[in-house]
Short mmCIF file of C-alpha atoms in Angstrom, two decimals:
data_model
loop_
_atom_site.label_atom_id
_atom_site.label_comp_id
_atom_site.label_asym_id
_atom_site.label_seq_id
_atom_site.Cartn_x
_atom_site.Cartn_y
_atom_site.Cartn_z
CA UNK A 183 42.38 41.61 161.35
CA UNK A 184 45.11 42.20 163.86
CA UNK A 185 46.33 45.75 164.47
CA UNK A 186 49.40 46.55 162.35
CA UNK A 187 51.82 49.48 162.22
CA UNK A 188 50.94 53.02 163.41
CA UNK A 189 53.69 53.05 166.04
CA UNK A 190 54.61 56.64 165.19
CA UNK A 191 51.00 57.86 165.29
CA UNK A 192 50.31 56.05 168.57
CA UNK A 193 53.35 57.61 170.20
CA UNK A 194 52.38 61.02 168.87
CA UNK A 195 48.89 60.75 170.39
CA UNK A 196 50.30 59.61 173.73
CA UNK A 197 52.76 62.51 173.73
CA UNK A 198 49.89 64.90 173.08
CA UNK A 199 47.98 63.43 176.00
CA UNK A 200 51.00 63.98 178.21
CA UNK A 201 51.33 67.59 177.01
CA UNK A 202 47.67 68.23 177.81
CA UNK A 203 48.46 67.90 181.52
CA UNK A 204 50.42 71.14 181.20
CA UNK A 205 48.59 72.94 178.37
CA UNK A 206 45.18 72.18 176.87
CA UNK A 207 45.48 70.31 173.56
CA UNK A 208 43.06 70.44 170.62
CA UNK A 209 44.09 67.96 167.91
CA UNK A 210 42.37 67.41 164.56
CA UNK A 211 42.73 63.94 162.99
CA UNK A 212 42.02 63.74 159.27
CA UNK A 213 42.23 61.05 156.64
CA UNK A 214 40.00 59.43 154.02
CA UNK A 215 37.13 57.20 155.02
CA UNK A 216 38.10 53.62 156.06
CA UNK A 217 41.65 54.71 156.91
CA UNK A 218 41.36 53.66 160.56
CA UNK A 219 41.20 56.97 162.43
CA UNK A 220 38.91 55.61 165.14
CA UNK A 221 40.87 52.37 165.52
CA UNK A 222 44.06 54.37 165.86
CA UNK A 223 42.66 56.49 168.70
CA UNK A 224 41.24 53.44 170.47
CA UNK A 225 44.62 51.71 170.27
CA UNK A 226 46.59 54.75 171.38
CA UNK A 227 44.41 55.35 174.44
CA UNK A 228 43.57 51.79 175.43
CA UNK A 229 45.70 52.13 178.58
CA UNK A 230 43.27 54.40 180.45
CA UNK A 231 39.60 55.48 180.24
CA UNK A 232 38.61 58.35 177.96
CA UNK A 233 35.36 59.89 176.73
CA UNK A 234 34.24 58.93 173.22
CA UNK A 235 31.46 60.96 171.61
CA UNK A 236 30.18 59.76 168.23
CA UNK A 237 28.22 62.41 166.35
CA UNK A 238 25.40 60.47 164.72
CA UNK A 239 22.74 62.23 162.70
CA UNK A 240 20.34 62.47 165.59
CA UNK A 241 18.77 65.44 167.32
CA UNK A 242 20.92 67.50 169.63
CA UNK A 243 18.87 66.32 172.61
CA UNK A 244 19.40 62.65 171.73
CA UNK A 245 23.12 63.19 171.30
CA UNK A 246 23.35 64.94 174.66
CA UNK A 247 21.61 61.97 176.31
CA UNK A 248 24.17 59.62 174.76
CA UNK A 249 27.10 61.84 175.75
CA UNK A 250 25.80 62.23 179.32
CA UNK A 251 25.55 58.43 179.60
CA UNK A 252 29.15 58.11 178.34
CA UNK A 253 30.34 60.56 181.00
CA UNK A 254 28.44 58.71 183.72
CA UNK A 255 29.79 55.31 182.65
CA UNK A 256 33.44 56.25 182.06
CA UNK A 257 33.94 58.75 184.90
CA UNK A 258 31.37 57.48 187.38
CA UNK A 259 29.84 60.95 187.55
CA UNK A 260 26.11 61.52 187.44
CA UNK A 261 25.09 64.63 185.51
CA UNK A 262 22.24 66.41 187.23
CA UNK A 263 19.26 67.11 184.99
CA UNK A 264 19.05 66.34 181.28
CA UNK A 265 21.23 68.66 179.19
CA UNK A 266 19.70 69.40 175.80
CA UNK A 267 22.52 71.50 174.33
CA UNK A 268 25.96 70.24 173.40
CA UNK A 269 27.39 73.49 174.70
CA UNK A 270 26.29 72.45 178.20
CA UNK A 271 27.95 69.03 177.80
CA UNK A 272 31.16 70.58 176.51
CA UNK A 273 31.26 73.14 179.33
CA UNK A 274 30.72 70.32 181.82
CA UNK A 275 33.64 68.34 180.37
CA UNK A 276 35.92 71.39 180.40
CA UNK A 277 35.04 71.94 184.07
CA UNK A 278 35.90 68.33 184.93
CA UNK A 279 39.25 68.80 183.18
CA UNK A 280 40.00 71.65 185.57
CA UNK A 281 40.05 69.07 188.36
CA UNK A 282 41.72 66.12 186.59
CA UNK A 283 43.42 65.30 183.26
CA UNK A 284 40.82 64.19 180.71
CA UNK A 285 40.78 62.97 177.12
CA UNK A 286 37.70 63.64 175.00
CA UNK A 287 37.42 62.16 171.50
CA UNK A 288 34.67 63.46 169.18
CA UNK A 289 34.20 61.27 166.11
CA UNK A 290 32.52 62.41 162.87
CA UNK A 291 32.94 65.91 164.22
CA UNK A 292 31.86 67.59 160.98
CA UNK A 293 28.35 66.15 161.36
CA UNK A 294 27.59 68.67 164.10
CA UNK A 295 26.70 70.99 161.21
CA UNK A 296 23.70 68.73 160.50
CA UNK A 297 22.69 68.77 164.14
CA UNK A 298 23.11 72.46 164.96
CA UNK A 299 25.63 74.58 163.09
CA UNK A 300 25.82 76.95 166.05
CA UNK A 301 27.71 74.26 167.99
CA UNK A 302 31.05 75.24 166.46
CA UNK A 303 30.83 78.87 167.57
CA UNK A 304 29.61 77.77 171.01
CA UNK A 305 32.59 75.41 171.31
CA UNK A 306 34.95 78.19 170.30
CA UNK A 307 33.69 80.46 173.07
CA UNK A 308 33.83 77.73 175.72
CA UNK A 309 37.30 76.64 174.61
CA UNK A 310 38.70 80.16 174.66
CA UNK A 311 37.31 80.88 178.12
CA UNK A 312 38.36 77.61 179.77
CA UNK A 313 41.43 76.18 178.02
CA UNK A 314 43.97 77.93 180.26
CA UNK A 315 42.58 76.23 183.36
CA UNK A 316 41.79 72.80 181.83
CA UNK A 317 43.94 69.70 181.48
CA UNK A 318 41.95 68.68 178.43
CA UNK A 319 43.14 66.47 175.58
CA UNK A 320 40.50 67.17 172.92
CA UNK A 321 40.68 65.01 169.81
CA UNK A 322 38.27 65.54 166.90
CA UNK A 323 38.07 63.21 163.91
CA UNK A 324 36.28 63.65 160.62
CA UNK A 325 35.79 61.44 157.59
CA UNK A 326 34.36 64.04 155.19
CA UNK A 327 37.70 65.54 154.22
CA UNK A 328 36.44 68.75 152.62
CA UNK A 329 34.22 69.64 155.57
CA UNK A 330 36.64 68.86 158.40
CA UNK A 331 39.47 70.79 156.74
CA UNK A 332 37.24 73.78 156.01
CA UNK A 333 36.21 74.00 159.68
CA UNK A 334 39.80 74.54 160.77
CA UNK A 335 41.53 76.13 157.77
CA UNK A 336 38.98 78.69 156.64
CA UNK A 337 39.58 81.94 158.54
CA UNK A 338 35.85 82.66 158.38
CA UNK A 339 35.02 79.60 160.49
CA UNK A 340 34.59 79.82 164.28
CA UNK A 341 37.23 77.19 165.09
CA UNK A 342 39.90 78.61 162.81
CA UNK A 343 43.21 78.79 164.68
CA UNK A 344 41.96 76.87 167.73
CA UNK A 345 43.64 73.57 167.01
CA UNK A 346 47.00 73.02 168.65
CA UNK A 347 48.00 70.17 166.34
CA UNK A 348 46.90 67.90 163.53
CA UNK A 349 47.49 64.34 162.46
CA UNK A 350 46.74 62.97 159.01
CA UNK A 351 46.34 59.20 158.90
CA UNK A 352 47.82 57.79 155.70
CA UNK A 353 47.37 54.37 154.04
CA UNK A 354 49.76 51.56 154.94
CA UNK A 355 53.05 51.82 152.99
CA UNK A 356 54.37 48.88 150.93
CA UNK A 357 56.51 47.53 153.78
CA UNK A 358 53.43 47.13 156.00
CA UNK A 359 51.40 45.54 153.22
CA UNK A 360 54.20 42.97 152.86
CA UNK A 361 54.08 42.35 156.61
CA UNK A 362 50.31 41.87 156.60
CA UNK A 363 50.24 39.62 153.54
CA UNK A 364 53.06 37.45 154.84
CA UNK A 365 51.13 37.05 158.10
CA UNK A 366 48.01 35.78 156.35
CA UNK A 367 49.74 34.03 153.45
CA UNK A 368 53.39 33.13 154.15
CA UNK A 369 53.66 31.70 150.61
CA UNK A 370 52.53 34.86 148.80
CA UNK A 371 54.32 35.91 145.62
CA UNK A 372 54.98 39.29 143.99
CA UNK A 373 51.76 39.10 141.95
CA UNK A 374 49.74 38.71 145.15
CA UNK A 375 51.48 41.67 146.77
CA UNK A 376 50.98 43.88 143.72
CA UNK A 377 47.28 43.00 143.55
CA UNK A 378 46.82 43.89 147.22
CA UNK A 379 48.48 47.25 146.58
CA UNK A 380 46.56 47.87 143.34
CA UNK A 381 43.13 47.29 144.86
CA UNK A 382 43.52 48.60 148.40
CA UNK A 383 46.31 51.15 148.15
CA UNK A 384 47.03 50.29 151.78
CA UNK A 385 43.62 51.41 153.11
CA UNK A 386 43.22 49.32 156.30
CA UNK A 387 39.49 48.60 155.91
CA UNK A 388 39.95 47.18 152.43
CA UNK A 389 42.97 45.13 153.47
CA UNK A 390 41.00 43.81 156.45
CA UNK A 391 38.04 42.77 154.28
CA UNK A 392 40.29 40.73 151.99
CA UNK A 393 42.48 39.19 154.68
CA UNK A 394 39.60 38.24 156.99
CA UNK A 395 37.87 36.58 154.01
CA UNK A 396 40.98 34.54 153.21
CA UNK A 397 41.46 36.41 149.92
CA UNK A 398 45.24 36.54 149.81
CA UNK A 399 46.22 35.55 146.25
CA UNK A 400 45.97 37.61 143.08
CA UNK A 401 43.30 35.63 141.21
CA UNK A 402 41.04 35.54 144.24
CA UNK A 403 41.40 39.30 144.67
CA UNK A 404 40.46 39.85 141.05
CA UNK A 405 37.31 37.82 141.64
CA UNK A 406 36.49 39.50 144.95
CA UNK A 407 36.59 42.98 143.41
CA UNK A 408 33.94 42.16 140.79
CA UNK A 409 31.72 39.71 142.66
CA UNK A 410 28.02 40.59 142.60
CA UNK A 411 27.85 40.91 146.38
CA UNK A 412 31.24 42.59 146.75
CA UNK A 413 31.56 45.39 149.27
CA UNK A 414 33.73 47.18 146.73
CA UNK A 415 31.12 47.56 143.95
CA UNK A 416 29.35 50.54 145.52
CA UNK A 417 32.14 51.76 147.80
CA UNK A 418 33.30 54.56 145.51
CA UNK A 419 29.86 56.11 145.31
CA UNK A 420 29.16 55.59 149.00
CA UNK A 421 32.45 57.24 149.90
CA UNK A 422 32.27 60.31 147.66
CA UNK A 423 28.66 61.25 147.13
CA UNK A 424 28.52 63.15 150.42
CA UNK A 425 31.74 64.98 149.59
CA UNK A 426 30.48 66.19 146.21
CA UNK A 427 26.78 66.74 146.86
CA UNK A 428 24.50 67.45 143.92
CA UNK A 429 27.43 68.06 141.54
CA UNK A 430 28.77 64.54 141.98
CA UNK A 431 28.05 63.53 138.36
CA UNK A 432 30.51 66.02 136.87
CA UNK A 433 33.21 65.16 139.43
CA UNK A 434 32.68 61.44 138.77
CA UNK A 435 33.06 61.95 135.01
CA UNK A 436 36.36 63.81 135.48
CA UNK A 437 37.74 61.16 137.83
CA UNK A 438 36.68 58.40 135.43
CA UNK A 439 38.52 60.05 132.55
CA UNK A 440 41.70 60.58 134.59
CA UNK A 441 41.63 56.97 135.83
CA UNK A 442 41.19 55.85 132.22
CA UNK A 443 44.36 57.61 131.09
CA UNK A 444 43.05 61.03 130.02
CA UNK A 445 45.57 62.79 132.21
CA UNK A 446 45.57 66.35 130.84
CA UNK A 447 42.93 69.03 131.24
CA UNK A 448 42.65 69.57 127.48
CA UNK A 449 41.88 65.90 126.86
CA UNK A 450 39.23 65.89 129.59
CA UNK A 451 37.59 69.03 128.19
CA UNK A 452 37.63 67.59 124.68
CA UNK A 453 35.69 64.56 125.88
CA UNK A 454 33.23 66.42 128.12
CA UNK A 455 32.88 69.45 125.82
CA UNK A 456 33.00 71.87 128.71
CA UNK A 457 35.45 73.85 130.83
CA UNK A 458 36.55 71.92 133.94
CA UNK A 459 39.29 74.00 135.58
CA UNK A 460 37.12 74.91 138.60
CA UNK A 461 36.15 71.30 139.20
CA UNK A 462 39.73 70.12 138.91
CA UNK A 463 40.99 72.82 141.28
CA UNK A 464 38.47 71.66 143.88
CA UNK A 465 39.33 68.01 143.29
CA UNK A 466 42.98 68.85 143.94
CA UNK A 467 42.79 71.42 146.73
CA UNK A 468 39.45 70.96 148.52
CA UNK A 469 38.98 67.19 148.25
CA UNK A 470 42.61 66.05 147.89
CA UNK A 471 41.60 63.42 145.32
CA UNK A 472 43.80 64.25 142.35
CA UNK A 473 47.46 65.13 142.06
CA UNK A 474 49.14 67.42 139.57
CA UNK A 475 52.43 66.12 138.19
CA UNK A 476 55.04 68.04 136.22
CA UNK A 477 58.32 66.79 134.77
CA UNK A 478 61.03 66.97 137.42
CA UNK A 479 62.60 70.45 137.68
CA UNK A 480 60.10 72.00 135.30
CA UNK A 481 59.26 75.50 136.43
CA UNK A 482 55.74 76.02 137.80
CA UNK A 483 53.40 76.33 134.85
CA UNK A 484 50.10 74.96 133.68
CA UNK A 485 51.74 73.54 130.57
CA UNK A 486 52.88 69.92 130.31
CA UNK A 487 50.94 68.95 133.44
CA UNK A 488 49.55 65.46 134.01
CA UNK A 489 46.84 64.58 136.52
CA UNK A 490 46.31 61.34 138.44
CA UNK A 491 43.82 59.99 140.97
CA UNK A 492 45.76 59.86 144.25
CA UNK A 493 43.90 56.95 145.81
CA UNK A 494 44.59 53.48 144.37
CA UNK A 495 41.18 52.08 145.22
CA UNK A 496 39.31 55.05 143.73
CA UNK A 497 41.52 54.91 140.65
CA UNK A 498 40.52 51.26 140.24
CA UNK A 499 36.84 51.98 141.02
CA UNK A 500 36.50 54.69 138.40
CA UNK A 501 38.48 52.70 135.82
CA UNK A 502 36.63 49.40 136.18
CA UNK A 503 33.41 49.94 138.13
CA UNK A 504 32.01 53.39 137.35
CA UNK A 505 33.16 53.19 133.73
CA UNK A 506 31.20 49.96 133.25
CA UNK A 507 28.18 50.88 135.35
CA UNK A 508 25.83 49.77 132.55
CA UNK A 509 27.22 46.23 132.87
CA UNK A 510 26.49 46.28 136.60
CA UNK A 511 22.97 47.54 135.99
CA UNK A 512 22.52 44.68 133.51
CA UNK A 513 23.58 42.29 136.29
CA UNK A 514 26.34 40.93 134.03
CA UNK A 515 29.01 40.67 136.68
CA UNK A 516 30.77 37.85 134.85
CA UNK A 517 31.37 40.30 131.99
CA UNK A 518 32.83 42.80 134.44
CA UNK A 519 35.15 40.07 135.72
CA UNK A 520 36.25 39.26 132.17
CA UNK A 521 37.11 42.92 131.51
CA UNK A 522 39.19 43.15 134.68
CA UNK A 523 41.00 39.90 133.85
CA UNK A 524 41.65 41.17 130.31
CA UNK A 525 43.00 44.58 131.29
CA UNK A 526 44.59 43.88 134.67
CA UNK A 527 48.15 43.20 133.45
CA UNK A 528 48.41 46.53 131.63
CA UNK A 529 46.60 48.45 134.38
CA UNK A 530 48.69 47.01 137.20
CA UNK A 531 51.86 47.83 135.28
CA UNK A 532 50.99 51.51 135.59
CA UNK A 533 50.24 51.21 139.31
CA UNK A 534 53.52 49.34 139.78
CA UNK A 535 55.30 52.67 139.24
CA UNK A 536 53.44 54.04 142.27
CA UNK A 537 54.47 51.04 144.31
CA UNK A 538 58.19 51.54 143.69
CA UNK A 539 57.93 55.31 144.14
CA UNK A 540 56.39 54.69 147.56
CA UNK A 541 59.15 52.19 148.39
CA UNK A 542 61.75 54.83 147.59
CA UNK A 543 59.89 57.42 149.68
CA UNK A 544 59.84 54.99 152.60
CA UNK A 545 63.64 54.81 152.64
CA UNK A 546 63.92 58.58 153.29
CA UNK A 547 67.23 58.38 151.37
CA UNK A 548 66.59 60.96 148.64
CA UNK A 549 66.16 64.70 148.32
CA UNK A 550 64.29 64.42 145.01
CA UNK A 551 61.88 61.75 143.73
CA UNK A 552 59.86 62.32 140.58
CA UNK A 553 59.52 61.48 136.91
CA UNK A 554 60.19 63.26 133.65
CA UNK A 555 59.06 63.58 130.06
CA UNK A 556 59.98 66.13 127.40
CA UNK A 557 57.69 68.78 125.92
CA UNK A 558 56.50 66.37 123.25
CA UNK A 559 55.56 63.81 125.89
CA UNK A 560 58.43 61.56 124.81
CA UNK A 561 61.54 60.14 126.50
CA UNK A 562 59.47 59.46 129.60
CA UNK A 563 61.41 58.26 132.64
CA UNK A 564 59.26 56.43 135.17
CA UNK A 565 61.18 57.35 138.33
CA UNK A 566 64.17 59.54 139.08
CA UNK A 567 65.61 59.43 142.61
CA UNK A 568 68.44 61.78 143.52
CA UNK A 569 70.31 62.74 146.67
CA UNK A 570 71.92 66.17 146.80
CA UNK A 571 74.11 65.19 149.75
CA UNK A 572 75.80 62.17 148.16
CA UNK A 573 75.44 63.69 144.68
CA UNK A 574 73.96 60.54 143.17
CA UNK A 575 71.00 60.08 140.86
CA UNK A 576 69.28 56.88 139.77
CA UNK A 577 66.97 56.51 136.78
CA UNK A 578 64.35 53.75 136.85
CA UNK A 579 62.28 52.02 134.21
CA UNK A 580 59.35 50.10 135.73
CA UNK A 581 57.78 47.17 133.89
CA UNK A 582 56.02 43.99 134.95
CA UNK A 583 58.24 41.98 132.61
CA UNK A 584 62.03 42.25 132.77
CA UNK A 585 62.25 41.54 129.02
CA UNK A 586 60.50 44.82 128.25
CA UNK A 587 63.29 46.91 129.79
CA UNK A 588 66.22 48.17 127.69
CA UNK A 589 69.02 49.65 129.76
CA UNK A 590 70.66 51.38 126.74
CA UNK A 591 67.36 53.15 125.98
CA UNK A 592 67.02 54.17 129.63
CA UNK A 593 70.58 55.52 129.58
CA UNK A 594 69.75 57.56 126.47
CA UNK A 595 66.64 58.98 128.17
CA UNK A 596 68.75 59.92 131.18
CA UNK A 597 71.18 61.75 128.88
CA UNK A 598 68.29 63.68 127.31
CA UNK A 599 67.05 64.60 130.80
CA UNK A 600 70.44 65.97 131.84
CA UNK A 601 70.76 67.95 128.61
CA UNK A 602 67.24 69.39 128.87
CA UNK A 603 67.33 70.31 132.56
CA UNK A 604 71.03 70.96 133.18
CA UNK A 605 70.70 68.93 136.38
CA UNK A 606 72.92 66.15 137.78
CA UNK A 607 75.83 66.88 135.46
CA UNK A 608 78.33 66.31 138.26
CA UNK A 609 76.35 63.53 140.00
#
């Protein structure tokens, strides 16, 4: 697939490289797996040579051999001897950067802990002692979100406070998905666009797999997601099992229940017959996989809170793949396809709310965007978008079918909202 979007991120990385010629830069790039962190860096720095170290799960000696070869090839410098410690390689690079500007990218940075967990403290010492004399642009990327964030946000970790900047790579927004789909299928319709958003959520790798396979219309996407040999069948497990470790079963059960519509903690605990607050706190704060939603302008409280799976693909995977794992084990993929076909219209109607919320966020025209429901869970308003500067508020009902929307009912819900919250009376 061609390279789309990321103009802002590319410019940001090039600005950081320019800044590194005056002051050493240490940037941490985060983002879920398959989001295109490596491709972004390659694109941003394709105008001049840079060092690229990939941390595979090899021995430290083997990695040092690979890194020494990269230095020799890219910089035409022969390292004397055979360094066996990454600390020696890193010190060597920092010394080079004292003589010339240099960009070093370390990919899968968190995997150093599997190689030698002393590397982080060794890097910290070398960085602190050499950064003031080096024109180094150090970029580290990590795909295990919980581990890479812990390394730099936990005050107990060696590298805490060393980063000079961070960049989180997000999925493609709706406008870019439209651009991509129109490139590969100029005759696409709204159903095709919604399906692409539902299944990929804008994750570049997933979009690429579908577009490069010529899967650009809704029905073909439905089939591709449940095909026996589909990349997507085992992707959820492959992506998360390393994040969760041995406790993955409990986390998977919670995510499945949320994706299936059990969006309150009490409902989840009633099904699982156990207390889950610790798991849900980690899913929200440590892993960034679930979001907590309250009615707009409700004061912070644990009451009347709904949970959702942030990631569209994972929401789909837990709702239709993990939930029906027994069907997959029985090799009855045609049954799985029938279930998706049967439930897709209702399921995609829920995700359609996300699509329009993201469209509104893209406009950057509002000071508040949210939704609302009363204490009984009634009078739910799908989207409320308000602007404090122009003193306007818009209330949205989102349905797949226009015939299912009643404007008088929506107006009545809006009146209830204003009465209950006291907001927007003069808007």
